[in-house]
mmCIF file of C-alpha atoms and ligand atoms in Angstrom:
data_model
loop_
_atom_site.group_PDB
_atom_site.id
_atom_site.type_symbol
_atom_site.label_atom_id
_atom_site.label_comp_id
_atom_site.label_asym_id
_atom_site.label_seq_id
_atom_site.Cartn_x
_atom_site.Cartn_y
_atom_site.Cartn_z
ATOM 1 C CA THR A 30 -52.571 -37.416 59.155
ATOM 2 C CA ASN A 31 -55.985 -37.155 60.666
ATOM 3 C CA GLU A 32 -57.112 -34.754 58.119
ATOM 4 C CA THR A 33 -59.817 -36.151 55.711
ATOM 5 C CA SER A 34 -59.524 -36.760 52.100
ATOM 6 C CA ALA A 35 -61.745 -33.859 51.520
ATOM 7 C CA GLY A 36 -59.629 -31.892 53.651
ATOM 8 C CA CYS A 37 -62.188 -29.503 55.275
ATOM 9 C CA SER A 38 -61.606 -29.910 58.499
ATOM 10 C CA SER A 39 -61.051 -27.143 60.966
ATOM 11 C CA LYS A 40 -57.368 -27.674 60.809
ATOM 12 C CA THR A 41 -57.058 -26.818 57.448
ATOM 13 C CA LEU A 42 -59.218 -23.788 57.877
ATOM 14 C CA ARG A 43 -56.978 -22.434 60.735
ATOM 15 C CA ASP A 44 -53.977 -23.147 58.386
ATOM 16 C CA THR A 45 -52.655 -19.816 58.057
ATOM 17 C CA ARG A 46 -49.045 -20.145 56.328
ATOM 18 C CA TRP A 47 -50.351 -20.262 52.705
ATOM 19 C CA GLU A 48 -52.496 -17.129 53.466
ATOM 20 C CA PHE A 49 -52.301 -14.592 50.724
ATOM 21 C CA PRO A 50 -54.177 -11.050 50.903
ATOM 22 C CA ARG A 51 -57.108 -11.015 48.345
ATOM 23 C CA ASP A 52 -56.687 -7.349 48.018
ATOM 24 C CA LYS A 53 -53.332 -7.932 46.678
ATOM 25 C CA LEU A 54 -54.550 -9.735 43.988
ATOM 26 C CA ILE A 55 -55.970 -8.137 40.788
ATOM 27 C CA MET A 56 -57.745 -10.704 38.156
ATOM 28 C CA GLU A 57 -57.154 -10.467 34.553
ATOM 29 C CA GLU A 58 -58.203 -12.815 32.020
ATOM 30 C CA LYS A 59 -60.001 -16.445 32.253
ATOM 31 C CA LEU A 60 -57.477 -18.922 31.437
ATOM 32 C CA GLY A 61 -59.862 -22.332 31.818
ATOM 33 C CA GLU A 62 -63.017 -23.011 33.005
ATOM 34 C CA GLY A 63 -64.668 -26.258 33.520
ATOM 35 C CA GLU A 64 -68.131 -27.451 34.659
ATOM 36 C CA PHE A 65 -67.740 -26.152 38.418
ATOM 37 C CA GLY A 66 -64.413 -24.502 38.338
ATOM 38 C CA ARG A 67 -62.525 -21.504 36.654
ATOM 39 C CA VAL A 68 -58.752 -20.298 36.703
ATOM 40 C CA MET A 69 -57.685 -16.680 35.651
ATOM 41 C CA ARG A 70 -54.986 -15.319 35.407
ATOM 42 C CA ALA A 71 -53.958 -12.547 37.874
ATOM 43 C CA GLN A 72 -50.970 -10.498 38.863
ATOM 44 C CA ALA A 73 -50.174 -11.036 42.591
ATOM 45 C CA TRP A 74 -48.067 -8.087 44.833
ATOM 46 C CA GLY A 75 -45.287 -9.547 46.555
ATOM 47 C CA ILE A 76 -46.249 -13.045 46.528
ATOM 48 C CA ASN A 77 -43.493 -15.988 47.141
ATOM 49 C CA GLY A 78 -40.790 -13.132 48.220
ATOM 50 C CA HIS A 79 -40.836 -11.470 44.810
ATOM 51 C CA LYS A 80 -40.714 -7.733 44.701
ATOM 52 C CA GLY A 81 -43.294 -6.511 42.946
ATOM 53 C CA TYR A 82 -46.391 -8.366 40.755
ATOM 54 C CA SER A 83 -46.155 -11.872 40.013
ATOM 55 C CA THR A 84 -48.054 -13.190 37.204
ATOM 56 C CA VAL A 85 -49.971 -16.354 38.666
ATOM 57 C CA ALA A 86 -53.062 -18.635 38.182
ATOM 58 C CA VAL A 87 -56.127 -18.432 40.376
ATOM 59 C CA LYS A 88 -58.134 -21.613 40.786
ATOM 60 C CA MET A 89 -61.952 -21.148 42.415
ATOM 61 C CA SER A 90 -65.087 -22.899 42.163
ATOM 62 C CA LYS A 91 -67.859 -21.452 40.345
ATOM 63 C CA GLY A 92 -70.450 -21.850 43.424
ATOM 64 C CA ASN A 93 -72.677 -23.897 41.426
ATOM 65 C CA GLY A 94 -71.153 -27.198 41.872
ATOM 66 C CA GLY A 95 -72.374 -27.385 45.452
ATOM 67 C CA LEU A 96 -70.153 -28.946 48.141
ATOM 68 C CA SER A 97 -68.372 -31.900 46.494
ATOM 69 C CA GLU A 98 -66.973 -29.548 44.270
ATOM 70 C CA GLN A 99 -65.871 -27.148 46.917
ATOM 71 C CA GLN A 100 -64.411 -30.173 48.535
ATOM 72 C CA ASP A 101 -62.479 -31.053 45.146
ATOM 73 C CA LEU A 102 -60.776 -27.995 45.799
ATOM 74 C CA TYR A 103 -60.081 -27.799 49.208
ATOM 75 C CA SER A 104 -58.243 -31.551 48.469
ATOM 76 C CA GLU A 105 -56.550 -30.242 45.797
ATOM 77 C CA PHE A 106 -55.168 -27.464 47.816
ATOM 78 C CA ASN A 107 -54.449 -29.933 51.011
ATOM 79 C CA MET A 108 -52.250 -32.138 48.085
ATOM 80 C CA LEU A 109 -50.528 -29.257 46.690
ATOM 81 C CA LYS A 110 -49.464 -28.334 50.403
ATOM 82 C CA GLU A 111 -47.443 -31.580 50.365
ATOM 83 C CA VAL A 112 -45.427 -31.705 47.177
ATOM 84 C CA SER A 113 -42.647 -29.858 45.663
ATOM 85 C CA HIS A 114 -41.315 -31.403 42.344
ATOM 86 C CA PRO A 115 -40.077 -29.451 39.333
ATOM 87 C CA ASN A 116 -42.631 -31.403 37.064
ATOM 88 C CA VAL A 117 -45.885 -30.607 39.655
ATOM 89 C CA ILE A 118 -47.420 -27.510 39.620
ATOM 90 C CA LYS A 119 -46.273 -25.226 42.412
ATOM 91 C CA LEU A 120 -48.626 -23.992 45.018
ATOM 92 C CA LEU A 121 -47.862 -20.235 45.831
ATOM 93 C CA GLY A 122 -50.793 -19.328 48.443
ATOM 94 C CA ALA A 123 -54.620 -19.597 49.023
ATOM 95 C CA CYS A 124 -57.335 -17.037 50.084
ATOM 96 C CA THR A 125 -59.341 -19.045 52.580
ATOM 97 C CA GLN A 126 -60.277 -16.579 54.941
ATOM 98 C CA LYS A 127 -64.036 -15.188 55.537
ATOM 99 C CA GLY A 128 -64.950 -12.126 52.967
ATOM 100 C CA GLY A 129 -64.665 -13.906 49.758
ATOM 101 C CA PRO A 130 -64.695 -16.973 48.164
ATOM 102 C CA PHE A 131 -61.943 -19.926 48.420
ATOM 103 C CA TYR A 132 -58.738 -19.079 46.051
ATOM 104 C CA ILE A 133 -56.020 -21.562 45.748
ATOM 105 C CA ILE A 134 -52.890 -19.119 43.931
ATOM 106 C CA VAL A 135 -50.586 -21.364 41.973
ATOM 107 C CA GLU A 136 -47.646 -20.722 39.273
ATOM 108 C CA TYR A 137 -48.672 -19.359 35.980
ATOM 109 C CA ALA A 138 -47.341 -21.821 33.498
ATOM 110 C CA GLU A 139 -47.180 -19.366 30.372
ATOM 111 C CA LEU A 140 -47.684 -22.207 27.559
ATOM 112 C CA GLY A 141 -51.146 -23.212 28.663
ATOM 113 C CA SER A 142 -52.273 -26.883 28.781
ATOM 114 C CA LEU A 143 -50.210 -29.529 26.905
ATOM 115 C CA ARG A 144 -53.335 -30.152 24.788
ATOM 116 C CA SER A 145 -53.764 -26.755 23.431
ATOM 117 C CA PHE A 146 -49.724 -26.886 22.667
ATOM 118 C CA LEU A 147 -49.774 -29.770 20.983
ATOM 119 C CA ARG A 148 -52.765 -29.056 18.649
ATOM 120 C CA LYS A 149 -51.446 -25.447 17.946
ATOM 121 C CA SER A 150 -48.063 -27.144 16.787
ATOM 122 C CA ARG A 151 -49.973 -29.128 14.284
ATOM 123 C CA SER A 152 -50.416 -25.915 11.877
ATOM 124 C CA LEU A 153 -46.812 -25.132 11.803
ATOM 125 C CA GLY A 154 -46.052 -27.431 8.860
ATOM 126 C CA PHE A 155 -44.228 -30.970 9.872
ATOM 127 C CA GLU A 156 -42.032 -33.046 7.920
ATOM 128 C CA PHE A 157 -43.641 -36.219 7.294
ATOM 129 C CA SER A 158 -40.446 -38.205 6.431
ATOM 130 C CA ASP A 159 -39.704 -41.355 9.012
ATOM 131 C CA SER A 160 -43.387 -41.582 9.486
ATOM 132 C CA SER A 161 -43.608 -38.743 11.763
ATOM 133 C CA MET A 162 -45.699 -35.653 11.790
ATOM 134 C CA VAL A 163 -43.091 -33.899 13.546
ATOM 135 C CA GLN A 164 -40.258 -32.037 12.080
ATOM 136 C CA VAL A 165 -36.970 -33.760 12.036
ATOM 137 C CA GLU A 166 -34.606 -31.244 11.957
ATOM 138 C CA ASN A 167 -32.855 -29.279 14.506
ATOM 139 C CA PRO A 168 -34.861 -26.354 16.076
ATOM 140 C CA MET A 169 -31.954 -24.562 17.160
ATOM 141 C CA TYR A 170 -30.363 -21.871 14.878
ATOM 142 C CA LEU A 171 -27.848 -19.379 15.285
ATOM 143 C CA SER A 172 -29.036 -15.536 15.117
ATOM 144 C CA ASP A 173 -27.630 -12.431 13.505
ATOM 145 C CA SER A 174 -25.828 -11.892 16.571
ATOM 146 C CA GLY A 175 -24.010 -15.188 16.933
ATOM 147 C CA ASP A 176 -26.054 -16.768 19.698
ATOM 148 C CA LEU A 177 -27.423 -20.053 19.573
ATOM 149 C CA CYS A 178 -31.263 -19.534 19.759
ATOM 150 C CA ARG A 179 -34.330 -21.786 20.081
ATOM 151 C CA ARG A 180 -36.790 -21.310 16.818
ATOM 152 C CA ASN A 181 -39.553 -19.390 18.530
ATOM 153 C CA ASP A 182 -42.443 -21.303 17.454
ATOM 154 C CA THR A 183 -43.991 -24.317 18.372
ATOM 155 C CA ARG A 184 -42.992 -26.662 15.839
ATOM 156 C CA LEU A 185 -41.781 -29.745 17.912
ATOM 157 C CA THR A 186 -39.417 -32.537 17.598
ATOM 158 C CA LYS A 187 -39.776 -35.842 18.107
ATOM 159 C CA ARG A 188 -36.985 -35.459 21.184
ATOM 160 C CA ASP A 189 -39.533 -32.444 22.383
ATOM 161 C CA LEU A 190 -42.618 -35.664 22.379
ATOM 162 C CA ILE A 191 -40.289 -38.069 24.523
ATOM 163 C CA SER A 192 -39.203 -34.982 26.796
ATOM 164 C CA PHE A 193 -42.798 -34.476 27.851
ATOM 165 C CA ALA A 194 -43.527 -38.097 27.886
ATOM 166 C CA TRP A 195 -40.348 -38.278 30.372
ATOM 167 C CA GLN A 196 -40.965 -35.085 32.651
ATOM 168 C CA ILE A 197 -44.726 -36.253 33.233
ATOM 169 C CA THR A 198 -43.174 -39.963 34.339
ATOM 170 C CA LYS A 199 -40.826 -38.127 36.802
ATOM 171 C CA GLY A 200 -43.504 -35.703 38.368
ATOM 172 C CA MET A 201 -46.094 -38.694 38.422
ATOM 173 C CA ALA A 202 -43.122 -41.201 39.840
ATOM 174 C CA TYR A 203 -42.519 -38.760 42.485
ATOM 175 C CA LEU A 204 -46.684 -38.363 43.375
ATOM 176 C CA SER A 205 -46.845 -42.085 43.564
ATOM 177 C CA ASP A 206 -43.815 -41.996 46.159
ATOM 178 C CA MET A 207 -45.730 -39.906 47.860
ATOM 179 C CA LYS A 208 -48.537 -42.216 47.946
ATOM 180 C CA LEU A 209 -50.859 -39.683 46.168
ATOM 181 C CA ILE A 210 -52.784 -41.050 43.256
ATOM 182 C CA HIS A 211 -53.886 -38.060 40.662
ATOM 183 C CA ARG A 212 -57.006 -40.125 39.162
ATOM 184 C CA ASP A 213 -57.405 -37.375 36.060
ATOM 185 C CA LEU A 214 -54.043 -37.503 34.534
ATOM 186 C CA ALA A 215 -54.968 -36.390 30.738
ATOM 187 C CA THR A 216 -52.999 -33.673 28.427
ATOM 188 C CA ARG A 217 -55.611 -31.023 29.226
ATOM 189 C CA ASN A 218 -54.519 -31.319 33.028
ATOM 190 C CA ILE A 219 -50.979 -30.943 32.326
ATOM 191 C CA LEU A 220 -49.573 -27.675 32.039
ATOM 192 C CA LEU A 221 -46.520 -26.198 30.246
ATOM 193 C CA ALA A 222 -44.230 -23.534 31.552
ATOM 194 C CA ALA A 223 -41.519 -21.619 29.551
ATOM 195 C CA GLY A 224 -38.603 -23.998 28.478
ATOM 196 C CA ASN A 225 -41.092 -26.739 27.439
ATOM 197 C CA VAL A 226 -41.180 -27.786 31.052
ATOM 198 C CA ILE A 227 -44.008 -30.024 32.286
ATOM 199 C CA LYS A 228 -46.254 -29.276 35.108
ATOM 200 C CA ILE A 229 -48.894 -31.929 36.185
ATOM 201 C CA SER A 230 -51.914 -29.992 37.732
ATOM 202 C CA ASP A 231 -55.514 -30.562 38.082
ATOM 203 C CA PHE A 232 -55.215 -32.457 41.823
ATOM 204 C CA GLY A 233 -59.212 -32.060 42.429
ATOM 205 C CA LEU A 234 -60.155 -35.541 41.800
ATOM 206 C CA SER A 235 -56.730 -36.576 43.672
ATOM 207 C CA ARG A 236 -56.416 -38.891 46.394
ATOM 208 C CA ASP A 237 -54.350 -39.568 49.172
ATOM 209 C CA VAL A 238 -53.642 -43.305 49.676
ATOM 210 C CA TYR A 239 -54.642 -44.137 53.503
ATOM 211 C CA GLU A 240 -54.957 -47.866 53.647
ATOM 212 C CA GLY A 241 -53.259 -49.986 50.895
ATOM 213 C CA ASP A 242 -52.573 -48.455 47.695
ATOM 214 C CA THR A 243 -56.069 -48.610 46.883
ATOM 215 C CA TYR A 244 -58.427 -45.803 47.056
ATOM 216 C CA LEU A 245 -62.019 -47.077 46.697
ATOM 217 C CA LYS A 246 -64.048 -43.690 45.476
ATOM 218 C CA LYS A 247 -67.410 -43.669 47.050
ATOM 219 C CA THR A 248 -69.402 -41.106 45.730
ATOM 220 C CA LYS A 249 -70.010 -40.159 42.103
ATOM 221 C CA GLY A 250 -68.263 -37.359 40.571
ATOM 222 C CA ARG A 251 -67.213 -36.555 37.364
ATOM 223 C CA VAL A 252 -65.579 -39.344 35.621
ATOM 224 C CA PRO A 253 -63.134 -39.157 32.672
ATOM 225 C CA VAL A 254 -64.090 -42.697 31.173
ATOM 226 C CA LYS A 255 -61.797 -42.438 28.451
ATOM 227 C CA TRP A 256 -58.835 -42.106 30.223
ATOM 228 C CA MET A 257 -60.111 -44.387 33.394
ATOM 229 C CA ALA A 258 -58.233 -47.963 33.658
ATOM 230 C CA ILE A 259 -60.611 -51.018 33.255
ATOM 231 C CA GLU A 260 -60.562 -51.657 37.092
ATOM 232 C CA SER A 261 -61.666 -47.895 37.628
ATOM 233 C CA LEU A 262 -64.327 -48.457 35.462
ATOM 234 C CA GLU A 263 -65.370 -51.738 36.670
ATOM 235 C CA ASP A 264 -65.222 -51.167 40.302
ATOM 236 C CA HIS A 265 -63.923 -47.525 41.079
ATOM 237 C CA VAL A 266 -60.357 -48.826 42.178
ATOM 238 C CA TYR A 267 -57.528 -46.179 41.921
ATOM 239 C CA THR A 268 -54.185 -46.905 42.162
ATOM 240 C CA SER A 269 -51.090 -45.438 40.871
ATOM 241 C CA LYS A 270 -51.173 -48.318 38.212
ATOM 242 C CA SER A 271 -54.629 -47.051 37.352
ATOM 243 C CA ASP A 272 -52.500 -43.498 36.512
ATOM 244 C CA VAL A 273 -50.263 -45.372 34.588
ATOM 245 C CA TRP A 274 -53.142 -46.630 32.298
ATOM 246 C CA SER A 275 -54.090 -42.983 32.144
ATOM 247 C CA PHE A 276 -50.459 -41.796 31.240
ATOM 248 C CA GLY A 277 -50.904 -44.578 27.983
ATOM 249 C CA VAL A 278 -53.888 -42.249 27.144
ATOM 250 C CA VAL A 279 -51.763 -39.416 27.472
ATOM 251 C CA LEU A 280 -48.952 -40.830 25.436
ATOM 252 C CA TRP A 281 -51.260 -41.369 22.940
ATOM 253 C CA GLU A 282 -52.729 -37.967 22.747
ATOM 254 C CA ILE A 283 -49.020 -36.780 22.578
ATOM 255 C CA VAL A 284 -47.965 -38.740 19.104
ATOM 256 C CA THR A 285 -51.145 -37.845 17.722
ATOM 257 C CA LEU A 286 -50.596 -34.039 18.824
ATOM 258 C CA GLY A 287 -53.793 -33.779 20.798
ATOM 259 C CA ALA A 288 -56.441 -36.004 19.237
ATOM 260 C CA SER A 289 -59.215 -37.290 21.139
ATOM 261 C CA PRO A 290 -58.468 -41.162 22.438
ATOM 262 C CA TYR A 291 -61.075 -43.942 20.907
ATOM 263 C CA PRO A 292 -62.547 -41.613 18.510
ATOM 264 C CA GLY A 293 -66.074 -43.079 17.495
ATOM 265 C CA VAL A 294 -66.487 -44.970 20.389
ATOM 266 C CA GLU A 295 -69.400 -43.869 22.811
ATOM 267 C CA LEU A 296 -68.532 -43.539 26.697
ATOM 268 C CA GLU A 297 -71.197 -46.419 27.497
ATOM 269 C CA ARG A 298 -69.517 -49.154 25.156
ATOM 270 C CA LEU A 299 -65.912 -48.727 26.446
ATOM 271 C CA TYR A 300 -66.071 -50.599 29.139
ATOM 272 C CA ASN A 301 -67.469 -53.697 27.041
ATOM 273 C CA LEU A 302 -64.772 -53.079 24.352
ATOM 274 C CA LEU A 303 -61.718 -53.013 26.784
ATOM 275 C CA LYS A 304 -62.808 -56.239 28.503
ATOM 276 C CA SER A 305 -63.031 -58.387 25.219
ATOM 277 C CA GLY A 306 -59.290 -57.284 24.941
ATOM 278 C CA TYR A 307 -59.896 -53.898 22.331
ATOM 279 C CA ARG A 308 -56.864 -51.497 22.915
ATOM 280 C CA MET A 309 -56.660 -48.156 20.684
ATOM 281 C CA GLU A 310 -54.657 -49.201 17.522
ATOM 282 C CA LYS A 311 -51.000 -47.744 16.681
ATOM 283 C CA PRO A 312 -51.603 -44.085 15.677
ATOM 284 C CA LYS A 313 -49.484 -43.557 11.745
ATOM 285 C CA THR A 314 -46.979 -41.231 13.432
ATOM 286 C CA CYS A 315 -46.204 -43.574 16.331
ATOM 287 C CA SER A 316 -43.281 -45.688 16.644
ATOM 288 C CA ASP A 317 -43.201 -49.313 17.407
ATOM 289 C CA GLN A 318 -41.713 -48.853 20.813
ATOM 290 C CA LEU A 319 -43.835 -45.847 22.213
ATOM 291 C CA TYR A 320 -46.721 -48.206 21.019
ATOM 292 C CA HIS A 321 -45.165 -50.903 22.814
ATOM 293 C CA ILE A 322 -45.206 -48.438 26.405
ATOM 294 C CA MET A 323 -48.900 -47.826 25.472
ATOM 295 C CA ILE A 324 -49.811 -51.482 25.653
ATOM 296 C CA MET A 325 -47.988 -51.992 28.658
ATOM 297 C CA CYS A 326 -50.017 -49.024 30.408
ATOM 298 C CA TRP A 327 -53.326 -50.947 29.008
ATOM 299 C CA ARG A 328 -52.435 -54.254 30.481
ATOM 300 C CA GLU A 329 -55.790 -55.044 32.198
ATOM 301 C CA ASN A 330 -53.838 -56.839 35.325
ATOM 302 C CA PRO A 331 -52.834 -53.670 37.010
ATOM 303 C CA TYR A 332 -49.504 -55.760 38.503
ATOM 304 C CA ASN A 333 -48.420 -56.377 34.899
ATOM 305 C CA ARG A 334 -48.245 -52.353 34.010
ATOM 306 C CA PRO A 335 -44.627 -50.651 34.398
ATOM 307 C CA SER A 336 -44.561 -48.213 37.412
ATOM 308 C CA PHE A 337 -43.816 -44.624 36.913
ATOM 309 C CA LYS A 338 -40.118 -45.533 37.977
ATOM 310 C CA ASP A 339 -39.994 -48.279 35.137
ATOM 311 C CA LEU A 340 -41.515 -45.614 32.579
ATOM 312 C CA VAL A 341 -38.768 -42.976 33.728
ATOM 313 C CA HIS A 342 -36.100 -45.476 32.873
ATOM 314 C CA ARG A 343 -37.097 -46.299 29.718
ATOM 315 C CA PHE A 344 -38.176 -42.679 28.651
ATOM 316 C CA ASP A 345 -34.294 -41.966 30.231
ATOM 317 C CA ILE A 346 -32.710 -44.310 27.324
ATOM 318 C CA MET A 347 -35.075 -43.350 24.578
ATOM 319 C CA LEU A 348 -33.889 -39.433 24.900
ATOM 320 C CA GLN A 349 -30.438 -40.440 25.106
ATOM 321 C CA GLU A 350 -30.833 -42.257 21.702
ATOM 322 C CA THR A 351 -32.792 -39.366 20.537
ATOM 323 C CA ALA A 352 -30.189 -36.963 21.390
HETATM 324 N N1 ADE B 415 -54.833 -22.950 33.138
HETATM 325 C C1 ADE B 415 -55.023 -23.572 34.116
HETATM 326 N N2 ADE B 415 -54.106 -23.810 35.198
HETATM 327 C C2 ADE B 415 -52.920 -23.015 34.629
HETATM 328 C C3 ADE B 415 -51.929 -22.231 35.271
HETATM 329 N N3 ADE B 415 -51.489 -22.856 36.437
HETATM 330 N N4 ADE B 415 -50.903 -21.708 34.382
HETATM 331 C C4 ADE B 415 -51.181 -21.472 32.964
HETATM 332 N N5 ADE B 415 -52.705 -21.708 32.467
HETATM 333 C C5 ADE B 415 -53.429 -22.138 33.327
#
């Protein structure tokens, strides 16, 4: 490929395979907002071969971020064009033509972000047995008509949590095979579709790997410090192994049902803490087995961390054991 990582080449702008007419898009409510970007729920007429309206999510820049945020959005568009995996958010189209702002249209994940989903599930009453905050009984029940149903609330079982971790590692193993580095893996950037299906999202900071397996970040952008690997904090080095470190933090977020990592630790202090060997302690609700995985993901030497493929295998086994 001869496109730049920012992806603003004229080739990109002329790319019309994904073009979707603006006038077939009806904006509804705001789903999320960052410093520079916004995501809206919308109805799209006749998108993706569907007749009638489909619910979609539309990503746009807020126009206050300048060129680099616009480039993040183009970069995300170019990444999404290349990927196709059940656990990675699916691109449906884009509005790139003059006469309006640049929009990326992706599938709508109706359960929202994994972080908010985990936090919502806290209020539903848990079983505290087995040092677990999540309910241990089976969430399936027989309805009046005799059908086997899943309880229609967000109470989660331990198996649900392991399944989230497993699906995330599957999506990430695919991305790392594609030589794509996410660089902002966190539960706020992971979405949940119907049936508790994980959709890795928010590729704004992601970059293609062009040389070796190291991307050297050249400009200072927003930095998700508490999810960043020690070498990313130190030298702006990003690899699939730094994504593995972030996954370790994601696993911590999952086990704590959406807590904020390193509570009470100031961002400025984190690097020195990590360098001195400090790591987050085992959450009360966490098994030794899961904590061991976190600790492996946070090994100082990236080469000593497991790969996403290794992790898929581990969660595969844990799912079988928890079945
Ligand atoms: N929030 C951000 N992106 C979203 C999406 N694709 N679906 C649902 N909520 C979202």
